[in-house]
mmCIF file of C-alpha atoms and ligand atoms in Angstrom:
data_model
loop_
_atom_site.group_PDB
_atom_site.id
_atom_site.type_symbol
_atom_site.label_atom_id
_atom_site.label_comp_id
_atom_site.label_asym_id
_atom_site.label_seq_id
_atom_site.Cartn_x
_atom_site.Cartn_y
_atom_site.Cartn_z
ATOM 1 C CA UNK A 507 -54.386 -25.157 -32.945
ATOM 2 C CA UNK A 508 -52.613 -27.208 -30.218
ATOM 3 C CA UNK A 509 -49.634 -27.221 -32.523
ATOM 4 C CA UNK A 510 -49.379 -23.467 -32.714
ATOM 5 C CA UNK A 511 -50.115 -23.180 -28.949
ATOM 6 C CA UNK A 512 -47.127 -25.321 -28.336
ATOM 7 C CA UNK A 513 -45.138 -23.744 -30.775
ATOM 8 C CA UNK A 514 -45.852 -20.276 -29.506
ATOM 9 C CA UNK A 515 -44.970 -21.709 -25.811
ATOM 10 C CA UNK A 516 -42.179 -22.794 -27.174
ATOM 11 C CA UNK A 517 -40.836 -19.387 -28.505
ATOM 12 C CA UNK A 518 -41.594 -17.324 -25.124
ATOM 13 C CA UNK A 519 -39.820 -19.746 -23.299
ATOM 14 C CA UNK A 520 -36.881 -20.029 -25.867
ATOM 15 C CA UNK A 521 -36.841 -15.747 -25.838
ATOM 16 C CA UNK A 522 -37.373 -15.947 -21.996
ATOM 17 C CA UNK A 523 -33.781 -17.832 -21.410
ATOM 18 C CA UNK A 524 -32.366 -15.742 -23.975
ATOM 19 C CA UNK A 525 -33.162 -12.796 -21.900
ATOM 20 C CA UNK A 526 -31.891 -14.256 -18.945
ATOM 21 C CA UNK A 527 -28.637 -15.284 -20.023
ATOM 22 C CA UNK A 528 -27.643 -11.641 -21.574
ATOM 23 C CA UNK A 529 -29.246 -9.634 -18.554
ATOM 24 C CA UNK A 530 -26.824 -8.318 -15.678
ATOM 25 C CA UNK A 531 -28.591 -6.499 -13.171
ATOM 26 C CA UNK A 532 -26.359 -3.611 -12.760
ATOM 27 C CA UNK A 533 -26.076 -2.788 -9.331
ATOM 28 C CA UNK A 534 -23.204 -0.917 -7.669
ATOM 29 C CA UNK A 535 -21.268 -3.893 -6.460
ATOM 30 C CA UNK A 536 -21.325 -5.597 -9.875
ATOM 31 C CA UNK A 537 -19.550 -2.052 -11.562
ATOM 32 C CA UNK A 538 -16.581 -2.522 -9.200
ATOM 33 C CA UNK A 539 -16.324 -6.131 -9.614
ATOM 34 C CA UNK A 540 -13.787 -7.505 -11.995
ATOM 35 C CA UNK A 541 -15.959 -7.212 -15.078
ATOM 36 C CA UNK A 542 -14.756 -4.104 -17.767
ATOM 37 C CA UNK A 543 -15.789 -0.403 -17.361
ATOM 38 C CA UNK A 544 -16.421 1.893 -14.900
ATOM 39 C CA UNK A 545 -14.350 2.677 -11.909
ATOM 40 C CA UNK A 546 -12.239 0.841 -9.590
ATOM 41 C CA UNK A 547 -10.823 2.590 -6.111
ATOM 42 C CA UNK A 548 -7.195 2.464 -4.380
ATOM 43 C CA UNK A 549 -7.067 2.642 -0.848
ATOM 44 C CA UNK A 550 -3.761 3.564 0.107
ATOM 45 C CA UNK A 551 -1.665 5.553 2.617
ATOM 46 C CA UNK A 552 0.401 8.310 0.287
ATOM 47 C CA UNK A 553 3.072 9.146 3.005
ATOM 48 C CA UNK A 554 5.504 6.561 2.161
ATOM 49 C CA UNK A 555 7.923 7.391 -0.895
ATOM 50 C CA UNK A 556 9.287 6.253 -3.163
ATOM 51 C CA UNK A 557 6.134 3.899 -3.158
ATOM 52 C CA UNK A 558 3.067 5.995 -2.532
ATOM 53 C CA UNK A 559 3.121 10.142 -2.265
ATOM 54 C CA UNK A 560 1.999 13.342 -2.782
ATOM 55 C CA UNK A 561 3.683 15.705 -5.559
ATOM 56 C CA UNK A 562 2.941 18.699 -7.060
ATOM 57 C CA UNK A 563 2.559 18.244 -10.867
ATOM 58 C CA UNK A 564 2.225 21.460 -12.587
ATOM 59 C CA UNK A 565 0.574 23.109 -9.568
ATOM 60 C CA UNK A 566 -2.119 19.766 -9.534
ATOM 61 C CA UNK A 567 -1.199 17.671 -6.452
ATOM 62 C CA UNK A 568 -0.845 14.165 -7.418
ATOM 63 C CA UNK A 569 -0.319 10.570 -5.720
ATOM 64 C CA UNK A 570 2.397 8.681 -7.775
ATOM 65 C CA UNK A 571 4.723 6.021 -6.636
ATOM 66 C CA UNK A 572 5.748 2.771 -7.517
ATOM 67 C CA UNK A 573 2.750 1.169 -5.692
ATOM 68 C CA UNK A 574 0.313 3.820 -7.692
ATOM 69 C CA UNK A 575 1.989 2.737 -10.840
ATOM 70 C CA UNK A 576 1.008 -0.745 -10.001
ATOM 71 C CA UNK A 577 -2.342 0.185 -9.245
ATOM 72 C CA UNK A 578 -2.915 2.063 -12.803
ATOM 73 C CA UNK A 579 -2.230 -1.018 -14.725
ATOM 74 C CA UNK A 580 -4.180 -3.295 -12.492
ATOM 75 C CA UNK A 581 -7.170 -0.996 -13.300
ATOM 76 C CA UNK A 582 -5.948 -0.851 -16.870
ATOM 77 C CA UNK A 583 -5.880 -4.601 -17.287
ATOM 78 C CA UNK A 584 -9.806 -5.044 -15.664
ATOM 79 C CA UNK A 585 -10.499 -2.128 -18.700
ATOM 80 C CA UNK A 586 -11.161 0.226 -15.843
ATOM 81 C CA UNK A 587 -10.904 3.875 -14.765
ATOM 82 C CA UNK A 588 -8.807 4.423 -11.241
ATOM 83 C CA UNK A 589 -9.704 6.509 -8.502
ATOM 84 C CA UNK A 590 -7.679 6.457 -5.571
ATOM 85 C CA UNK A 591 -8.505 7.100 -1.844
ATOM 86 C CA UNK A 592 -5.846 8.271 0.552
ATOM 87 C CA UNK A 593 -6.646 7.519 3.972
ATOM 88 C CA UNK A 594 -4.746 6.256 7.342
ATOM 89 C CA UNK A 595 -2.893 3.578 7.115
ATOM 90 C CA UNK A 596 -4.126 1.685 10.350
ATOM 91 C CA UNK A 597 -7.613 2.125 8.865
ATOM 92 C CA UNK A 598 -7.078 0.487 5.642
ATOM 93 C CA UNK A 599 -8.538 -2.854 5.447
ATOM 94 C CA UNK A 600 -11.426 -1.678 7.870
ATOM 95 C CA UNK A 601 -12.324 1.026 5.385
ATOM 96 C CA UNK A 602 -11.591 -1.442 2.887
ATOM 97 C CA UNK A 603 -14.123 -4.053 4.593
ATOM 98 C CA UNK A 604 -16.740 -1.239 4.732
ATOM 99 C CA UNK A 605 -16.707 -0.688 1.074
ATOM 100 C CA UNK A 606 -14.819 2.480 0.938
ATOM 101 C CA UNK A 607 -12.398 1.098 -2.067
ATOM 102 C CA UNK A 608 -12.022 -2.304 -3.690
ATOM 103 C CA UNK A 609 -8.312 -3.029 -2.697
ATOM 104 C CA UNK A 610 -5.498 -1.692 -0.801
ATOM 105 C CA UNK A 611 -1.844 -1.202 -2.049
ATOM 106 C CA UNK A 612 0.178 0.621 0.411
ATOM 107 C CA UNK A 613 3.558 -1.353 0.754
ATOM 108 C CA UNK A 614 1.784 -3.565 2.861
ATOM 109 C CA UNK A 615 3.324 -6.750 4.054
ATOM 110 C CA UNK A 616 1.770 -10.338 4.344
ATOM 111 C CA UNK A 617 0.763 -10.618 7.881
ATOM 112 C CA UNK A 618 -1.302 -13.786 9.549
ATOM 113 C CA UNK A 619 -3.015 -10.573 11.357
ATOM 114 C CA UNK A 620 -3.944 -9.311 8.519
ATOM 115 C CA UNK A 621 -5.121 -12.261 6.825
ATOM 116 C CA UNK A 622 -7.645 -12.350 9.506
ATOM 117 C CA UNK A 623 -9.393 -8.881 8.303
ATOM 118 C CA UNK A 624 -8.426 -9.359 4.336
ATOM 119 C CA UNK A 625 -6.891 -11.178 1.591
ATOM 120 C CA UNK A 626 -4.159 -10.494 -0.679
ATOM 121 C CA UNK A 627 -2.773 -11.014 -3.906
ATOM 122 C CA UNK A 628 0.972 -12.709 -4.881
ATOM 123 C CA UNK A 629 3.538 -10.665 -3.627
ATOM 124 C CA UNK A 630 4.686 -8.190 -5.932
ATOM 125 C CA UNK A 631 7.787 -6.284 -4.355
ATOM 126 C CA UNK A 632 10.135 -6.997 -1.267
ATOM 127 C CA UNK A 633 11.783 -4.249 -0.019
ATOM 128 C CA UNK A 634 15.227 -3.834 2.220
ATOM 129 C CA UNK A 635 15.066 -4.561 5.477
ATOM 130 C CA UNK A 636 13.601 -2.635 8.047
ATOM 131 C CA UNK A 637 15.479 0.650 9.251
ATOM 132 C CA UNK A 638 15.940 3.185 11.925
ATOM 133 C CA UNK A 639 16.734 6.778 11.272
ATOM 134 C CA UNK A 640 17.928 9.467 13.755
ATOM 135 C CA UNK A 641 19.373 12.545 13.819
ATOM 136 C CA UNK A 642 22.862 13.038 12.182
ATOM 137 C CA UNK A 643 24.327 14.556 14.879
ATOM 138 C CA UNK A 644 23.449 11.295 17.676
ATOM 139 C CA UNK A 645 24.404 8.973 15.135
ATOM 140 C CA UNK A 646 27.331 7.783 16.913
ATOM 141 C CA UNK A 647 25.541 7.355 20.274
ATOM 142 C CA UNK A 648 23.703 4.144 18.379
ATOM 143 C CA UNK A 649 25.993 1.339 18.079
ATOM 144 C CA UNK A 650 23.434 -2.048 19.012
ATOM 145 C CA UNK A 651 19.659 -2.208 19.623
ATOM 146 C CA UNK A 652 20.459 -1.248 23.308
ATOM 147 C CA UNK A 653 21.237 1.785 22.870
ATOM 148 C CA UNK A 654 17.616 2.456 22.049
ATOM 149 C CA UNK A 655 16.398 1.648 25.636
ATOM 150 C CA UNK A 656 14.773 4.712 27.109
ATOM 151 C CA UNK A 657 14.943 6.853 23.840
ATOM 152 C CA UNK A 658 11.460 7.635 22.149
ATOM 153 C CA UNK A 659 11.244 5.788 18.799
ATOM 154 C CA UNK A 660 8.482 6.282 16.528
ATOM 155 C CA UNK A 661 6.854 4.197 14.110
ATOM 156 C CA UNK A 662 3.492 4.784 11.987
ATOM 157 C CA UNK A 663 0.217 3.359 13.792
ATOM 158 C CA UNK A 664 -0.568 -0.086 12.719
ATOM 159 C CA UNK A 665 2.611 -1.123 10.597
ATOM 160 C CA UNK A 666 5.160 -4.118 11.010
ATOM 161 C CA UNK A 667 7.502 -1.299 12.226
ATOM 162 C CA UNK A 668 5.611 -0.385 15.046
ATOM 163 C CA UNK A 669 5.706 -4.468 15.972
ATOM 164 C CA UNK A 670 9.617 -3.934 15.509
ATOM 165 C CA UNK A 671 9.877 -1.670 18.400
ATOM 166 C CA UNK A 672 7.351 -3.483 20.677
ATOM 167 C CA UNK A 673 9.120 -6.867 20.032
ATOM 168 C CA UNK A 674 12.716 -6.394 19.338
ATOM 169 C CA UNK A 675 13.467 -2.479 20.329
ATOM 170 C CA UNK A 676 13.790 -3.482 24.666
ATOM 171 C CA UNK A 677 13.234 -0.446 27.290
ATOM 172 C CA UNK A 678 12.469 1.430 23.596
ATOM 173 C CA UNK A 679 9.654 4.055 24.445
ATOM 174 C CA UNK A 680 7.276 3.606 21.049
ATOM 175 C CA UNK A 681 5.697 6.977 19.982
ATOM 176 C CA UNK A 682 3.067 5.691 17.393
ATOM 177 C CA UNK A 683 1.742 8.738 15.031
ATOM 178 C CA UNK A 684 -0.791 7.964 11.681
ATOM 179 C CA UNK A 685 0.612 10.308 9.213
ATOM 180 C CA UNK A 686 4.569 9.332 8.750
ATOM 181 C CA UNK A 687 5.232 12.832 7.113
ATOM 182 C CA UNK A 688 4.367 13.943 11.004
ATOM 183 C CA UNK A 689 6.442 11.235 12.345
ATOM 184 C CA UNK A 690 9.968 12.125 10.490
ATOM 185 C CA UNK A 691 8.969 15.552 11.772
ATOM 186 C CA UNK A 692 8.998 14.949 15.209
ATOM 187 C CA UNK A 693 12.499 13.491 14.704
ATOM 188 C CA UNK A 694 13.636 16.863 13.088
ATOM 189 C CA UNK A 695 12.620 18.630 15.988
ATOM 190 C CA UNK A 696 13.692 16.740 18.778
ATOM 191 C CA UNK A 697 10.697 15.007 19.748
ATOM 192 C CA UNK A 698 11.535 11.642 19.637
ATOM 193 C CA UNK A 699 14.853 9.920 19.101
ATOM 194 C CA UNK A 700 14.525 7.632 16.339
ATOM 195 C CA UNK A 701 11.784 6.409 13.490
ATOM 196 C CA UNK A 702 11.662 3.023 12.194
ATOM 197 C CA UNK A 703 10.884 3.098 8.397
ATOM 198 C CA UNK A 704 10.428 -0.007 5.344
ATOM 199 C CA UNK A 705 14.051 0.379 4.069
ATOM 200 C CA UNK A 706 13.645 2.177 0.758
ATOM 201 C CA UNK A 707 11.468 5.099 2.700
ATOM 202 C CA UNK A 708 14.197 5.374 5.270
ATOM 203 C CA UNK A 709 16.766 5.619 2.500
ATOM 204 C CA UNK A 710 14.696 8.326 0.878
ATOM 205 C CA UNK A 711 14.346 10.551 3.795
ATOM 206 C CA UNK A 712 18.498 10.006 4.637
ATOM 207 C CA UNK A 713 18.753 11.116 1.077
ATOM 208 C CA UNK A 714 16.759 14.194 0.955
ATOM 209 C CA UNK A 715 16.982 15.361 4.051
ATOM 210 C CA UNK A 716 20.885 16.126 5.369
ATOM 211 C CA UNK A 717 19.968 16.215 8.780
ATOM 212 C CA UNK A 718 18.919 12.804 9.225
ATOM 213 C CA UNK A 719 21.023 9.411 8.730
ATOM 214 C CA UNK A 720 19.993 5.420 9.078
ATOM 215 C CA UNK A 721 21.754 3.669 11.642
ATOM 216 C CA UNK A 722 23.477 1.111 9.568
ATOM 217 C CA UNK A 723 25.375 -0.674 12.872
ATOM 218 C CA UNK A 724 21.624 -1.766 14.238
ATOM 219 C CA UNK A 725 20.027 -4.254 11.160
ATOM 220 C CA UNK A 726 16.457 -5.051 11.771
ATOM 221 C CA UNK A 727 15.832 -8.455 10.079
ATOM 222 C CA UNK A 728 14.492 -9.739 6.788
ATOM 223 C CA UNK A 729 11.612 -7.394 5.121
ATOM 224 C CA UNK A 730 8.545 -9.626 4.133
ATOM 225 C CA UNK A 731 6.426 -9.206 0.391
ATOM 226 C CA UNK A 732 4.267 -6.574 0.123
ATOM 227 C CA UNK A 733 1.311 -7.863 -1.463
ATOM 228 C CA UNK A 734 -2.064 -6.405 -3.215
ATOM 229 C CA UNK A 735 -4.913 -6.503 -0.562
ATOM 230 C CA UNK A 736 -9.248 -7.314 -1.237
ATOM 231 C CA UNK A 737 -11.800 -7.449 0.948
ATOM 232 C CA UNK A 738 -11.443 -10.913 3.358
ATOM 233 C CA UNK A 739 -12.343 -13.836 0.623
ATOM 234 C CA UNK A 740 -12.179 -10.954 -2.198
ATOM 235 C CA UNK A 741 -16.100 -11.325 -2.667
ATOM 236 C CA UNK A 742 -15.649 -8.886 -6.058
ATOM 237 C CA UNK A 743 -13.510 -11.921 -7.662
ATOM 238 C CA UNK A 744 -10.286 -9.283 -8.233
ATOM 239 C CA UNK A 745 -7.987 -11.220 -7.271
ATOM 240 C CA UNK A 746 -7.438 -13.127 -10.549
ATOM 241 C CA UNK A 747 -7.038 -10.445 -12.540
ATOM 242 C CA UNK A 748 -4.892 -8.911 -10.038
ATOM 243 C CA UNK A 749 -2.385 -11.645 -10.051
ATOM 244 C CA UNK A 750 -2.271 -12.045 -13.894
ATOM 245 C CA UNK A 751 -1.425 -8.737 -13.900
ATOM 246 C CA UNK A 752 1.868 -8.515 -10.952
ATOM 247 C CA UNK A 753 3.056 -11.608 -12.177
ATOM 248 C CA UNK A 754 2.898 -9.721 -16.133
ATOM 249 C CA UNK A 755 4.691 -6.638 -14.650
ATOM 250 C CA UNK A 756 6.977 -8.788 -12.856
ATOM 251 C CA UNK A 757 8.013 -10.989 -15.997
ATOM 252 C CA UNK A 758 8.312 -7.899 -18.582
ATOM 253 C CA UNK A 759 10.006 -5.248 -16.131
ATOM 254 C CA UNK A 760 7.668 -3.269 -15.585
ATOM 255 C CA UNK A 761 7.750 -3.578 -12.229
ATOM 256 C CA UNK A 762 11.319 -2.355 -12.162
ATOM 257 C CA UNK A 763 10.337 0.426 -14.452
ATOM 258 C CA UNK A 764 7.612 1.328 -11.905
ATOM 259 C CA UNK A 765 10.364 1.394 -9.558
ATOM 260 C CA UNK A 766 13.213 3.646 -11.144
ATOM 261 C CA UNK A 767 10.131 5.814 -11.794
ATOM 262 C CA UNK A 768 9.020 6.227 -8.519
ATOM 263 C CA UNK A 769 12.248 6.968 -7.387
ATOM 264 C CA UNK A 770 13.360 9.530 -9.349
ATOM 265 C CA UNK A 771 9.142 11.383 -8.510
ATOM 266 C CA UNK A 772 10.216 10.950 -4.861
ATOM 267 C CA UNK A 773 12.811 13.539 -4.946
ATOM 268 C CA UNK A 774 9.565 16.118 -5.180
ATOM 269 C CA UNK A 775 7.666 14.463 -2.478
ATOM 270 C CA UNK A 776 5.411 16.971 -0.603
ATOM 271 C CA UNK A 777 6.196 17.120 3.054
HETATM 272 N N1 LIG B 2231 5.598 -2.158 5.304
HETATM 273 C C1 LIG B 2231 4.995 -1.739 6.524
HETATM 274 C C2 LIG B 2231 3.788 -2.597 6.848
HETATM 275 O O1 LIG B 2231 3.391 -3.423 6.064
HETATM 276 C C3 LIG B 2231 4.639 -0.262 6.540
HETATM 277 C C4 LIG B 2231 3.800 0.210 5.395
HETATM 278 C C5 LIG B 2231 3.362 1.660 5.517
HETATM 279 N N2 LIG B 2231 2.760 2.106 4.303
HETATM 280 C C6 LIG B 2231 2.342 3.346 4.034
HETATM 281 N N3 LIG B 2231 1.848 3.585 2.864
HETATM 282 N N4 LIG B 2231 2.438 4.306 4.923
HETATM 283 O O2 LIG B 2231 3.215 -2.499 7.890
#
């Protein structure tokens, strides 16, 4: 009888850490952490093309870009299904902290600032440097960076451009706006004098827009990597994943394909 009593013990227990080892309490953080299925969520900031924008696909509006590419085959790679939330770019990685999506790719540059709110992945892209673009017609009153002193320049809230004009612009007046679409607006009209732009953006508006031209006689320094960003310590574990997969698209050309991609979308870019 003892026998059997032991032996029966023996079996709940042995079914008991069976159980445990195969259950995973579903709860809503574990379906957005790095494990397969279900749904994953950009944060990013789709004013800036050729790496994150709106277009009009068929009458659907649509965020592509090279960035959004990225983003796809990170998802793909963790087996998951993408959303994507398009928000203000100074809000990012507090949005991001509050659990409104699981990372943040938005041509966003290491920063020790950042680091302080976030952490990020291997950089994935560098751009050009840093630009400024004016109007076409007072391009040739812009010869050195002091001929920016008392003109309005405008960079988007909470970027390394708008550090730019606060550290190295002097007597610059900065006129900080959210949404860059707005910002390269106010230059059309006259309502500030110059907008500093990541280098492929700034080449993109030059391009599309015959009005406006980069001043090419004023450099701005060294651009630094735009990188893939988690919450601070990346508590969901993406992070590995994330890397395997930039330095995958990085190695097969992908990357570049995302690229040649993205710039020949941003030639529909929705203002
Ligand atoms: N590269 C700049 C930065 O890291 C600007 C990025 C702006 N991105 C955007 N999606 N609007 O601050």
């Amino acid at each position: 009888m003892k026998k059997i009593i032991a032996l029966l013990l023996a079996l709940v227990m042995a079914l008991a850490f069976a159980a445990c080892g195969n259950s995973s309490p579903s709860t809503a953080a574990d379906s957005s952490a790095a494990e397969a299925g279900g749904k994953i969520i950009l944060g990013t900031s789709a004013d800036y093309a050729p790496f994150e924008f709106h277009i009009l696909d068929n009458g659907e509006d649509k965020i592509v870009g090279s960035d959004v590419a990225l983003a796809y085959q990170i998802a793909a790679d963790m087996g998951k299904e993408l959303d994507i939330a398009d928000m203000n770019f100074d809000n990012l990685l507090t949005l991001m902290a509050q659990g409104n999506c699981d990372f943040v790719i938005a041509a966003m540059e290491q920063s020790e600032e950042r680091l302080q709110n976030a952490s990020c992945s291997d950089p994935y892209y560098t751009d050009l440097p840093a630009m400024i673009v004016v109007k076409k017609d007072n391009l040739d009153q812009y010869k050195s960076i002091e001929d920016f002193s008392g003109k309005v320049v405008g960079a988007q809230s909470g970027t390394t451009k708008a550090d730019i004009i606060t550290n190295d612009m002097p007597g610059a007046v900065p006129n900080l706006m959210t949404n860059v679409n707005d910002l390269v607006n106010n230059l059309v009209y006259d309502k500030c004098d110059a907008v500093v732009l990541d280098g492929a953006v700034a080449m993109q508006y030059a391009q599309t827009n015959d009005q406006l031209a980069i001043v090419e006689a004023v450099p701005l320094g060294e651009a630094l990597p735009y990188c893939v960003w988690v919450a601070k310590d990346d508590p969901k574990g993406l992070l590995p994943s994330i890397n395997e997969t930039i330095a995958k698209v990085l190695a097969d050309g992908s990357m570049d394909s995302f690229i040649a991609e993205a710039d020949s979308l941003a030639d529909q870019a929705l203002e």
